[in-house]
Coordinates of C-alpha atoms and ligand atoms in Angstrom, one line a residue:
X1 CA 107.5 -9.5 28.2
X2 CA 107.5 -10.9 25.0
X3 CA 108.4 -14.4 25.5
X4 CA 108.6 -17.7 23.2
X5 CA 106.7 -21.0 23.3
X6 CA 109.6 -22.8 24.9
X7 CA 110.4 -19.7 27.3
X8 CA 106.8 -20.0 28.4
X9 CA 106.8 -23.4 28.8
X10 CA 110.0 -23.2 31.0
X11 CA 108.7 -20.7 33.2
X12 CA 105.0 -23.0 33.6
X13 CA 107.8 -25.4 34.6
X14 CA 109.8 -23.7 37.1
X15 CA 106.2 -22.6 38.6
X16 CA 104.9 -26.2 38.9
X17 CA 108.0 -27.2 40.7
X18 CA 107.9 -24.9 42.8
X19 CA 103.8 -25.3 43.8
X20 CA 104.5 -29.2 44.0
X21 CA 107.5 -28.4 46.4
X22 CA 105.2 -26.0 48.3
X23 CA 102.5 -28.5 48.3
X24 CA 104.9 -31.4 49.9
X25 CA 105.9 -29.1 52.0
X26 CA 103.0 -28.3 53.6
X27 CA 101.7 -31.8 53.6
X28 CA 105.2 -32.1 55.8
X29 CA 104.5 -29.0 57.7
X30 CA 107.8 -27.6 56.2
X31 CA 106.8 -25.4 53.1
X32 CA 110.3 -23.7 52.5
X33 CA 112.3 -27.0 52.9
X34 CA 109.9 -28.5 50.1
X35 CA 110.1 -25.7 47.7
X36 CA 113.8 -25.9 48.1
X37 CA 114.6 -29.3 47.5
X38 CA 112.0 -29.3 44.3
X39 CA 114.2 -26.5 43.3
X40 CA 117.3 -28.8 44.0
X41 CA 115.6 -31.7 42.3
X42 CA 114.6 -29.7 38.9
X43 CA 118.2 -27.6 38.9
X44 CA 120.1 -31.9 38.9
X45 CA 117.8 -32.7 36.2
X46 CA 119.0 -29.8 34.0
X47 CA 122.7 -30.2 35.0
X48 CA 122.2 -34.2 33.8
X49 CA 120.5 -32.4 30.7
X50 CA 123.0 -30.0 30.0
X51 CA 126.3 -32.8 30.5
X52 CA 124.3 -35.0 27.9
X53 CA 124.5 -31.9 25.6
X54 CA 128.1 -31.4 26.2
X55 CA 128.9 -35.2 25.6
X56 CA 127.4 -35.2 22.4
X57 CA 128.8 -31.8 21.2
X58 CA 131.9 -33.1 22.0
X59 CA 131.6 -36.7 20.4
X60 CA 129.1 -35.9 17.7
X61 CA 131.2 -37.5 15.0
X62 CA 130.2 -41.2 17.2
X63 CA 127.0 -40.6 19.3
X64 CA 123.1 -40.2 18.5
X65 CA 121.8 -36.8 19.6
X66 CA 120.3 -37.4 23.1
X67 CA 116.5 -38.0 23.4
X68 CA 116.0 -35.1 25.8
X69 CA 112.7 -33.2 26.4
X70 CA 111.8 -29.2 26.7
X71 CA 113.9 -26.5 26.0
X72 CA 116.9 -28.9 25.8
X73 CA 115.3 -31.0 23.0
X74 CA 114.7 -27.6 21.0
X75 CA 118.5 -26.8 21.6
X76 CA 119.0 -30.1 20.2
X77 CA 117.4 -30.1 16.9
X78 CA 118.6 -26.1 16.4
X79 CA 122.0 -28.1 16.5
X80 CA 121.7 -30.8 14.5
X81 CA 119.7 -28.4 11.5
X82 CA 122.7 -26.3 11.7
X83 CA 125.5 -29.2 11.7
X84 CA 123.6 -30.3 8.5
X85 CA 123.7 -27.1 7.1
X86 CA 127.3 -27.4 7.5
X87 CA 127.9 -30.0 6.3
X88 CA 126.2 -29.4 3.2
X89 CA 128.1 -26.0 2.7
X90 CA 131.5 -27.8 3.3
X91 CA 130.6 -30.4 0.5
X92 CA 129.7 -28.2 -2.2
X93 CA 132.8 -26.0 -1.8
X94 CA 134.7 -29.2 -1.8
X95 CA 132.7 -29.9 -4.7
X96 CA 133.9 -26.7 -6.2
X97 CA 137.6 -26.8 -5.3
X98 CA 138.0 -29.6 -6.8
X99 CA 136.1 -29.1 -9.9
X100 CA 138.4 -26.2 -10.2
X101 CA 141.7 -28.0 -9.6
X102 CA 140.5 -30.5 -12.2
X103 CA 140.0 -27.9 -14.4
X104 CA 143.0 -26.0 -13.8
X105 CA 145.7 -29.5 -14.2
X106 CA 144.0 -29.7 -17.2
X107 CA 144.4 -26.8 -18.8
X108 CA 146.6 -26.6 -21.8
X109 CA 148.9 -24.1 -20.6
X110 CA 151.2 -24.1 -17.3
X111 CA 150.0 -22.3 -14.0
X112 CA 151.5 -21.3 -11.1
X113 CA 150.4 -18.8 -7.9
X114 CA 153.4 -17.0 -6.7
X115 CA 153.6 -15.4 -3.6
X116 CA 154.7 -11.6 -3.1
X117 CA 158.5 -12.4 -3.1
X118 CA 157.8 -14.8 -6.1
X119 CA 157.8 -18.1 -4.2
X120 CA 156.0 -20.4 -5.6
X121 CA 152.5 -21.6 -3.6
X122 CA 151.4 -23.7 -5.7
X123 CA 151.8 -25.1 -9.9
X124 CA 149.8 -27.0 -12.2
X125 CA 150.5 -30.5 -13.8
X126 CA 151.6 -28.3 -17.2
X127 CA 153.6 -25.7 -15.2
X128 CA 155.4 -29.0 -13.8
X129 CA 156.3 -30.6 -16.9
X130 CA 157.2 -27.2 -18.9
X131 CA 159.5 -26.1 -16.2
X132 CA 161.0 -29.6 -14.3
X133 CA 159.3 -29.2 -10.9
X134 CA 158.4 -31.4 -8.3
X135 CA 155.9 -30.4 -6.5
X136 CA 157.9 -32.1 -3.0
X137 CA 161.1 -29.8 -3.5
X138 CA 160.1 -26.6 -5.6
X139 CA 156.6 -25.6 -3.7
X140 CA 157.9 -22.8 -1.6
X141 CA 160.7 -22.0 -4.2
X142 CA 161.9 -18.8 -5.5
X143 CA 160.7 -19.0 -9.0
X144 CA 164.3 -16.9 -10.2
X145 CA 165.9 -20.0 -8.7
X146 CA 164.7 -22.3 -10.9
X147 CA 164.8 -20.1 -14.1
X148 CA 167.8 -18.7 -13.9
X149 CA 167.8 -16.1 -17.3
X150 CA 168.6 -12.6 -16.4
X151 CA 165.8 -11.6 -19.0
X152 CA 163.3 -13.0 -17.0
X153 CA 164.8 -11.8 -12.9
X154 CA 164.3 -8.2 -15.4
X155 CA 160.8 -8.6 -16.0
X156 CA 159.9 -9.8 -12.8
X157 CA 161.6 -7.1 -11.8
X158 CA 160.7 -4.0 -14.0
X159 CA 157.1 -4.7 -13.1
X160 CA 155.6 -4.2 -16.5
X161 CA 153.5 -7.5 -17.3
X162 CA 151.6 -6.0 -19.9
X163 CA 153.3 -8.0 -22.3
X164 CA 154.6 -11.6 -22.0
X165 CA 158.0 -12.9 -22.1
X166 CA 160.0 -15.4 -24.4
X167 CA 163.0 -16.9 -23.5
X168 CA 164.8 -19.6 -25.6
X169 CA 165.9 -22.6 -23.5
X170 CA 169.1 -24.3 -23.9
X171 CA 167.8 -27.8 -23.3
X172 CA 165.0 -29.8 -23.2
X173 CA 162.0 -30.3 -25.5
X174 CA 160.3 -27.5 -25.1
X175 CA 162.4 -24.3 -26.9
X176 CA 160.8 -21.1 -26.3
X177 CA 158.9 -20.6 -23.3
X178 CA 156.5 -17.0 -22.7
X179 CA 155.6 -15.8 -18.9
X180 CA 153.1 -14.0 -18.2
X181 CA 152.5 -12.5 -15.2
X182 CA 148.6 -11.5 -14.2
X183 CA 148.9 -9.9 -10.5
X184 CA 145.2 -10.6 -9.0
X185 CA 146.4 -9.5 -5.9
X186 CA 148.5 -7.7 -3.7
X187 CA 149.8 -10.4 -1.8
X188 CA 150.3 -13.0 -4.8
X189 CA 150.4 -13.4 -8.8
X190 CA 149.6 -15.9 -11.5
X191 CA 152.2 -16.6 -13.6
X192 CA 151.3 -18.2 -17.2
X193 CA 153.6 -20.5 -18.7
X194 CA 153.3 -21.7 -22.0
X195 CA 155.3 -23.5 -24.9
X196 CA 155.4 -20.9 -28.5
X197 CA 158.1 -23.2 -29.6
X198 CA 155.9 -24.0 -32.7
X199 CA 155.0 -20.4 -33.0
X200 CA 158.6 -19.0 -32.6
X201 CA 160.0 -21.9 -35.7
X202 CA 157.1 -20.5 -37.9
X203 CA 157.8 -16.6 -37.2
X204 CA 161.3 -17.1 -37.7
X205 CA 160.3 -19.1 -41.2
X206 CA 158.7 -16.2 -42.1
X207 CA 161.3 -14.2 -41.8
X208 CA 163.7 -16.2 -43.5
X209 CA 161.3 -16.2 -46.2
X210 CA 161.0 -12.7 -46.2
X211 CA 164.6 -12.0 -46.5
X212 CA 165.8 -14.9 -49.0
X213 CA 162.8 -14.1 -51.3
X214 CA 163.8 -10.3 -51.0
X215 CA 167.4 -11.4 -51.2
X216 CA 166.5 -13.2 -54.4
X217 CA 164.7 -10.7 -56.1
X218 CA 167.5 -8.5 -55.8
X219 CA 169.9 -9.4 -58.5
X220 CA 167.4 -9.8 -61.5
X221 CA 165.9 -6.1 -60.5
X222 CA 169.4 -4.9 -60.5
X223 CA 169.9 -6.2 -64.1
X224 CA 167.0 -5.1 -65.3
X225 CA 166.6 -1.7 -63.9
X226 CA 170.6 -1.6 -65.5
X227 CA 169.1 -2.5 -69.1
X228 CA 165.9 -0.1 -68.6
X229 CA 168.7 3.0 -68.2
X230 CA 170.7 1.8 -71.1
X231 CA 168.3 1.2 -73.3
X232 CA 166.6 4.7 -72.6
X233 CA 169.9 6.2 -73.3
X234 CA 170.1 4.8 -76.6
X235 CA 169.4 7.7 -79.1
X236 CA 168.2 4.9 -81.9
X237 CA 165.3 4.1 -79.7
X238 CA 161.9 4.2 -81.5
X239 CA 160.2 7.4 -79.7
X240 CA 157.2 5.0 -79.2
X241 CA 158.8 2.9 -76.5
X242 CA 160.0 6.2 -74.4
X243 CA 157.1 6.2 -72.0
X244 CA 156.6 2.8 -72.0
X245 CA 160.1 2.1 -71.0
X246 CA 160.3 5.5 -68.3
X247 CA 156.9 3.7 -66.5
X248 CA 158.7 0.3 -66.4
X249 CA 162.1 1.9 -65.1
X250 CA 159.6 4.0 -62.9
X251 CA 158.2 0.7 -61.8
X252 CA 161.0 -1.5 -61.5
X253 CA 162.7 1.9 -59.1
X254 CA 159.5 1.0 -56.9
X255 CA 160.1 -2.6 -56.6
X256 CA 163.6 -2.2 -55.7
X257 CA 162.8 0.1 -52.9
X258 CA 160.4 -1.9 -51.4
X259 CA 163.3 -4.6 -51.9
X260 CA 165.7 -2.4 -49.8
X261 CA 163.0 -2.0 -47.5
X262 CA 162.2 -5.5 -46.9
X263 CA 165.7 -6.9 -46.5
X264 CA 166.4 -3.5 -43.9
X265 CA 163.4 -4.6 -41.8
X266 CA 164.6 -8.0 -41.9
X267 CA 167.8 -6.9 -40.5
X268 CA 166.1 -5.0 -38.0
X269 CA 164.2 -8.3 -37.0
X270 CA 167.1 -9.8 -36.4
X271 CA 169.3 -7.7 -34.2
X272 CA 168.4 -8.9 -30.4
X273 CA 171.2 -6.7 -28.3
X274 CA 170.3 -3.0 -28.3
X275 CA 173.8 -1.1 -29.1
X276 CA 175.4 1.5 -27.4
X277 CA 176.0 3.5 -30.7
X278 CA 177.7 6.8 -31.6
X279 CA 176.8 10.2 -30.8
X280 CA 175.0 11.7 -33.5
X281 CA 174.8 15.3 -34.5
X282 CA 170.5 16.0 -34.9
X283 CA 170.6 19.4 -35.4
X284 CA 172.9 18.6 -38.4
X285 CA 170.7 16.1 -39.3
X286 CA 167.8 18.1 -39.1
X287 CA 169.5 20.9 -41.4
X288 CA 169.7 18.3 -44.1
X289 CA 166.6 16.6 -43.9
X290 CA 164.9 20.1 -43.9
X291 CA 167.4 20.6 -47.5
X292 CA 165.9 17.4 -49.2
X293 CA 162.3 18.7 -48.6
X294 CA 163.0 21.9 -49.7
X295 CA 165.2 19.9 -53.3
X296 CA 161.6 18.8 -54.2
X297 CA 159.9 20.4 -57.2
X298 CA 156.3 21.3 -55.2
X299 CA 157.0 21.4 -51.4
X300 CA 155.3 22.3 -48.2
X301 CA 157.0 25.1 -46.2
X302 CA 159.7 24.0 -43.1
X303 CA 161.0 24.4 -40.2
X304 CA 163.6 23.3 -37.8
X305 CA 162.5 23.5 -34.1
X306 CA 165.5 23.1 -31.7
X307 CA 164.7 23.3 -28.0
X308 CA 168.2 21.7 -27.2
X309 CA 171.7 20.8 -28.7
X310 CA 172.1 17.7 -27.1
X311 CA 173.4 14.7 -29.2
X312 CA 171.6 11.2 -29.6
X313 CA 173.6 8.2 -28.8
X314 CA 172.5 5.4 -31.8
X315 CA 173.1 3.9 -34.8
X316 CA 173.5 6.8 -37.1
X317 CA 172.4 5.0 -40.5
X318 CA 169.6 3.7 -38.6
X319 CA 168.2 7.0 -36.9
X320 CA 169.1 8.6 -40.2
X321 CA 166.5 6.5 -42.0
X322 CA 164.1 6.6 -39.6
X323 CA 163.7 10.1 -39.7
X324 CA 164.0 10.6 -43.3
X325 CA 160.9 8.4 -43.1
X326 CA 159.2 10.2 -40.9
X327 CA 160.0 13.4 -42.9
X328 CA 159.7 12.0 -46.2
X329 CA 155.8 10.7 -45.4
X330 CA 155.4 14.2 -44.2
X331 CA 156.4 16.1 -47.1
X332 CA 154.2 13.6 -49.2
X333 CA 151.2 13.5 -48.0
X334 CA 151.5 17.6 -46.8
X335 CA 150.4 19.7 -49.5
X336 CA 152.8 22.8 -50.8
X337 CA 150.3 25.0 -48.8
X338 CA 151.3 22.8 -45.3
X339 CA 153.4 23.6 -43.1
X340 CA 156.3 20.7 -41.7
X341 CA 158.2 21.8 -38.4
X342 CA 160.7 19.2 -37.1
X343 CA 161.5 19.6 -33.4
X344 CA 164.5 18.0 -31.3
X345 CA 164.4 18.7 -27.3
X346 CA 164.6 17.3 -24.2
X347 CA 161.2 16.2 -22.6
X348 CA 159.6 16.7 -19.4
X349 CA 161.2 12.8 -18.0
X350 CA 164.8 14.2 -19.5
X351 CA 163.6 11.9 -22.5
X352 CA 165.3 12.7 -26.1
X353 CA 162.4 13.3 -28.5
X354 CA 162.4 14.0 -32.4
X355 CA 159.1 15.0 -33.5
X356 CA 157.9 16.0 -37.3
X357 CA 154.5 17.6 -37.3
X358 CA 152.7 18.3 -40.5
X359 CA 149.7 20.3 -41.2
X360 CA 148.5 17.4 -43.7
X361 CA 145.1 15.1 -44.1
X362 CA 146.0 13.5 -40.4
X363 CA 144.9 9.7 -39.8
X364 CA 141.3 8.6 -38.0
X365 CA 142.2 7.4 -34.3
X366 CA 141.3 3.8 -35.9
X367 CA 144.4 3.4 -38.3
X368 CA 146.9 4.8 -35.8
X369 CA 147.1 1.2 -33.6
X370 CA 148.1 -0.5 -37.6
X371 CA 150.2 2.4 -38.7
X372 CA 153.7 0.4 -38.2
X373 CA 152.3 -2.8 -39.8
X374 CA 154.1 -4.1 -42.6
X375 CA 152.4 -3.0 -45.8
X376 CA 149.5 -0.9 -43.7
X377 CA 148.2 1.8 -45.9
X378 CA 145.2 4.2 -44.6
X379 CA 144.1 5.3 -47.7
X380 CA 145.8 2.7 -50.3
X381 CA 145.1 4.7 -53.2
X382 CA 146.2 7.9 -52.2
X383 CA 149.3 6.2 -50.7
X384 CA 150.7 3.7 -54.5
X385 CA 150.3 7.2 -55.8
X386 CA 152.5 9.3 -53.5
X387 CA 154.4 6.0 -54.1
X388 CA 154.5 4.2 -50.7
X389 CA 154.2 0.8 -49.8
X390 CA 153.3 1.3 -46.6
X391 CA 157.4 0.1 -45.2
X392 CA 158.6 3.3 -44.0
X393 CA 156.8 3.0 -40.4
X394 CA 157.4 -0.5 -40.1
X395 CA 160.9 0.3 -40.2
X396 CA 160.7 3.5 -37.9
X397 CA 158.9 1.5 -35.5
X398 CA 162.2 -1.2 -35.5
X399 CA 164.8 1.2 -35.4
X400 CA 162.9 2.8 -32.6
X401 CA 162.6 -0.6 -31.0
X402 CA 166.4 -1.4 -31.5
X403 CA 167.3 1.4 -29.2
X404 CA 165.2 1.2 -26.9
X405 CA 162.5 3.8 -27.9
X406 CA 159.3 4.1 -28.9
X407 CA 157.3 6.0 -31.9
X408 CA 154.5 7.9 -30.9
X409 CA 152.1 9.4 -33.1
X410 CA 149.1 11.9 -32.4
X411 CA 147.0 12.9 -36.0
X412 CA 143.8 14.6 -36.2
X413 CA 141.8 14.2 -39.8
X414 CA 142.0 17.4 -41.4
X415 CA 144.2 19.1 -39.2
X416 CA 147.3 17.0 -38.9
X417 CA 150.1 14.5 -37.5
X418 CA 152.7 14.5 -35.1
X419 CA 155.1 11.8 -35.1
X420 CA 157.6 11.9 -32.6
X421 CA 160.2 9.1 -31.8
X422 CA 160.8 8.8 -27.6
X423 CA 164.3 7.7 -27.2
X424 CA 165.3 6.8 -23.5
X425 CA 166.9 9.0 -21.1
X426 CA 170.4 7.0 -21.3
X427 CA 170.7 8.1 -24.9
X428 CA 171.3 11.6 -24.4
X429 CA 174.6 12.9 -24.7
X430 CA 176.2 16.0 -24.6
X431 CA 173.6 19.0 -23.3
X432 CA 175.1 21.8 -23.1
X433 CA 172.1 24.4 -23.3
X434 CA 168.1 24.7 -23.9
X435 CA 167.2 26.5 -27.1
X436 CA 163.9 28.4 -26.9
X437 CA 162.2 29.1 -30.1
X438 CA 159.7 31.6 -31.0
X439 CA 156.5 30.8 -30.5
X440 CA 154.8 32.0 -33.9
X441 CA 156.3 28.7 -35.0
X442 CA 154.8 26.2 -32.5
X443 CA 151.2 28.2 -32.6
X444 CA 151.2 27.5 -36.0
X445 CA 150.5 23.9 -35.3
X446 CA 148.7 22.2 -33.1
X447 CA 147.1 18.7 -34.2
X448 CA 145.3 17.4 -31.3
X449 CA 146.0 13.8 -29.6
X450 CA 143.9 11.2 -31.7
X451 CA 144.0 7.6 -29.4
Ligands
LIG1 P1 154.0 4.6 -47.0 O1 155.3 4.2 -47.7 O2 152.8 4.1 -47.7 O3 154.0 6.0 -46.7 P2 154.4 4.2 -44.2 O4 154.6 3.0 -43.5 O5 155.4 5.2 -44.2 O6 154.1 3.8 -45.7 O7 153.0 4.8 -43.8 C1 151.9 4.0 -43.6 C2 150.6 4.8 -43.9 O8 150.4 5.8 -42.9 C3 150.7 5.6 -45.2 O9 150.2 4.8 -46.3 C4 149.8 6.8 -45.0 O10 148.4 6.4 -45.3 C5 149.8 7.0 -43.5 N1 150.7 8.1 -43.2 C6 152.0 8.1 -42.8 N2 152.5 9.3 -42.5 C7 151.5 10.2 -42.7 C8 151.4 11.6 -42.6 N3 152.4 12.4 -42.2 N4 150.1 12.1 -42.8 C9 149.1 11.3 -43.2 N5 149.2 10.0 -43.3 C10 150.3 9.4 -43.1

């Protein structure tokens, strides 16, 4: 038996008491009586022990530990090591929690946890001064309760946190608000709350910048791009100036466009609701686009890919120049050898989808996150000269955005891009049938997806 010090002990103990019981006993001529009552005698004094245990479990918060000896004084100590222990533990998480709801009230930004219906558990001392809440009446809350915008029940709604929210307020000091939701957990979310009020005035400076410069610029182009033409029409005019003057017509053409193209994306910026629209013929469309490519002096062969003659719901000048911008980049940067296949169908999610594939340079998977930037060029050189300013995407990407959609684009350097604009479901009007096309067309073509 493999037994402890104290175990030992306990059993030496039990023996003695037993031999000293015997021994009385004996002396008394009655062995069994004396064992029994030394048996008695040692089983009181470990009740007495064991009650002076339970008293001072019970009251430990009050009372000494109790000076007892043996096995009970080893149970003892084993509890009073561990109670320290304890207590130790319990102060440095205290420590801890409190450290970290220090740092959290301080924080510069507004924090609430939400539970799984979006009640709120608990806020920080930022959360309760962007928002108005006590922490007496709105703990336990429904956050949509206490901000009311439809816009925000949506995105609590819709599920998609990946970017935040910004909702104007009509009152108080702090104007435009952004939510974020992070979910950490299935049972609860945080929710980050914090004021862009100063970032939302100097966007929307920027924009009015933007426009009224562009605005502006646009009457003193106008005159002079009106005295460039008359002046090269003027059959007196010294044959030296001809070339000089076609480059600075040439030039003043390019700074007009990117005009056009500033004040139409500043427009764009500014249109909030997304309309309803017309329905829009695309094969037609298509048909015409493919016409313009084919007007130019030194152009790539293409094609029109119809998979299905349903009609887009949308603003028709809009989608009109978002495609030609998406055809028009094609055709430039395709050479006459390329091939350009535009293609209008019905995805797999009943999506409408307008794709123009080229079999030109393609774009590293690097550039294609900055494509849609405002004045974002890949290869600025080769770009000024096909004469872009690097506007045309930036203005896809907002049209696309204005109803709804999205632009995607798949390139492959050296093989070629695809560029396809997703519209939602809801905008398709009018199916009637599935057009299949032959496949010699489709296997011509096949950039693969680059990021
Ligand atoms: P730009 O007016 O310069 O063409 P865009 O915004 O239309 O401006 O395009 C941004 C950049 O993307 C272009 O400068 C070009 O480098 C690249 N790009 C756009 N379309 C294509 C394409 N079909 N093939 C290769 N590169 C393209």
């Amino acid at each position: 038996m493999n037994l402890s010090r104290s175990g030992w002990f306990l059993l030496a103990r039990i023996g003695l008491t037993v031999a000293v019981g015997a021994l009385a006993g004996w002396l008394l001529d009655h062995v069994l009586a004396g064992v029994l009552v030394a048996l008695a005698l040692a089983l009181a004094w470990q009740l007495l022990n064991l009650y002076w245990l339970d008293q001072w479990l019970r009251y430990r918060g009050h009372l000494d530990p109790p000076n007892v000896p043996g096995v009970w004084g080893d149970v003892v100590a084993q509890v009073v090591r561990l109670h320290r222990r304890k207590g130790f533990h319990k102060r440095r998480l205290l420590e801890v929690f409190r450290e970290l709801r220090r740092s959290t009230a301080a924080m510069p930004d507004g924090v609430m946890i939400l539970n799984r219906d979006w009640e709120i558990a608990w806020f920080n001392r930022m959360a309760g001064r962007l928002l108005d809440l006590r922490r007496r009446n709105d703990v336990n809350m429904r956050v949509t309760n206490l901000v009311r915008d439809p816009a925000f029940v949506n995105y609590l709604q819709k599920g998609d946190f990946d970017e935040p929210l910004v909702l104007a307020r009509e009152s108080g000091t702090h104007a435009h608000l952004s939510f974020q939701v992070v979910p950490y957990s299935s049972a609860q979310h945080l929710m980050l709350v914090r004021d862009v009020s100063r970032q939302v005035a100097l966007e929307s400076m920027r924009k009015d910048f933007v426009a009224n410069a562009s605005h502006e610029l646009r009457s003193p182009l106008t005159v002079v791009t009106g005295y460039l033409e008359t002046l090269l029409q003027d059959e007196a005019l010294d044959p030296a100036f001809v070339a000089p003057l076609q480059e600075m017509q040439r030039q003043s053409q390019r700074m007009n466009s990117i005009v056009n193209d500033l004040l139409e994306l500043s427009r764009l910026d500014a249109l909030v609701e997304e309309p309803v629209g017309e329905e829009i013929d695309v094969q037609a469309m298509c048909a015409l686009l493919r016409k313009d490519v084919m007007a130019r002096p030194l152009h790539p062969d293409i094609r029109v890919e119809l998979q299905t003659d349903a009609r887009l719901l949308g603003i028709e000048p809009e989608i009109q120049s978002a495609f030609s911008n998406l055809v028009d980049n094609a055709a430039k940067y395709t050479p006459a050898s390329g091939l350009i296949v535009l293609s209008w169908r019905i995805d797999a999610a009943g999506r409408p989808c307008f794709s123009v594939t080229d079999t030109g340079p393609g774009i590293a998977a690097e550039h294609l996150p900055r494509l849609t930037e405002r004045f974002y060029r890949v290869d600025s050189g080769r770009a000024r000269a096909a004469g872009g300013a690097g506007l045309g995407l930036a203005i896809v990407k907002h049209v696309m955005l204005h109803h709804g959609g999205s632009l995607e684009v798949e390139s492959t350097p050296g093989i070629g891009s695809t560029f396809t604009c997703v519209f939602p479901a809801r905008r398709v009007s009018g199916v009637s049938r599935d057009v299949t096309i032959p496949d010699q067309v489709t296997s011509q073509l096949q950039p693969a997806r680059a990021g």
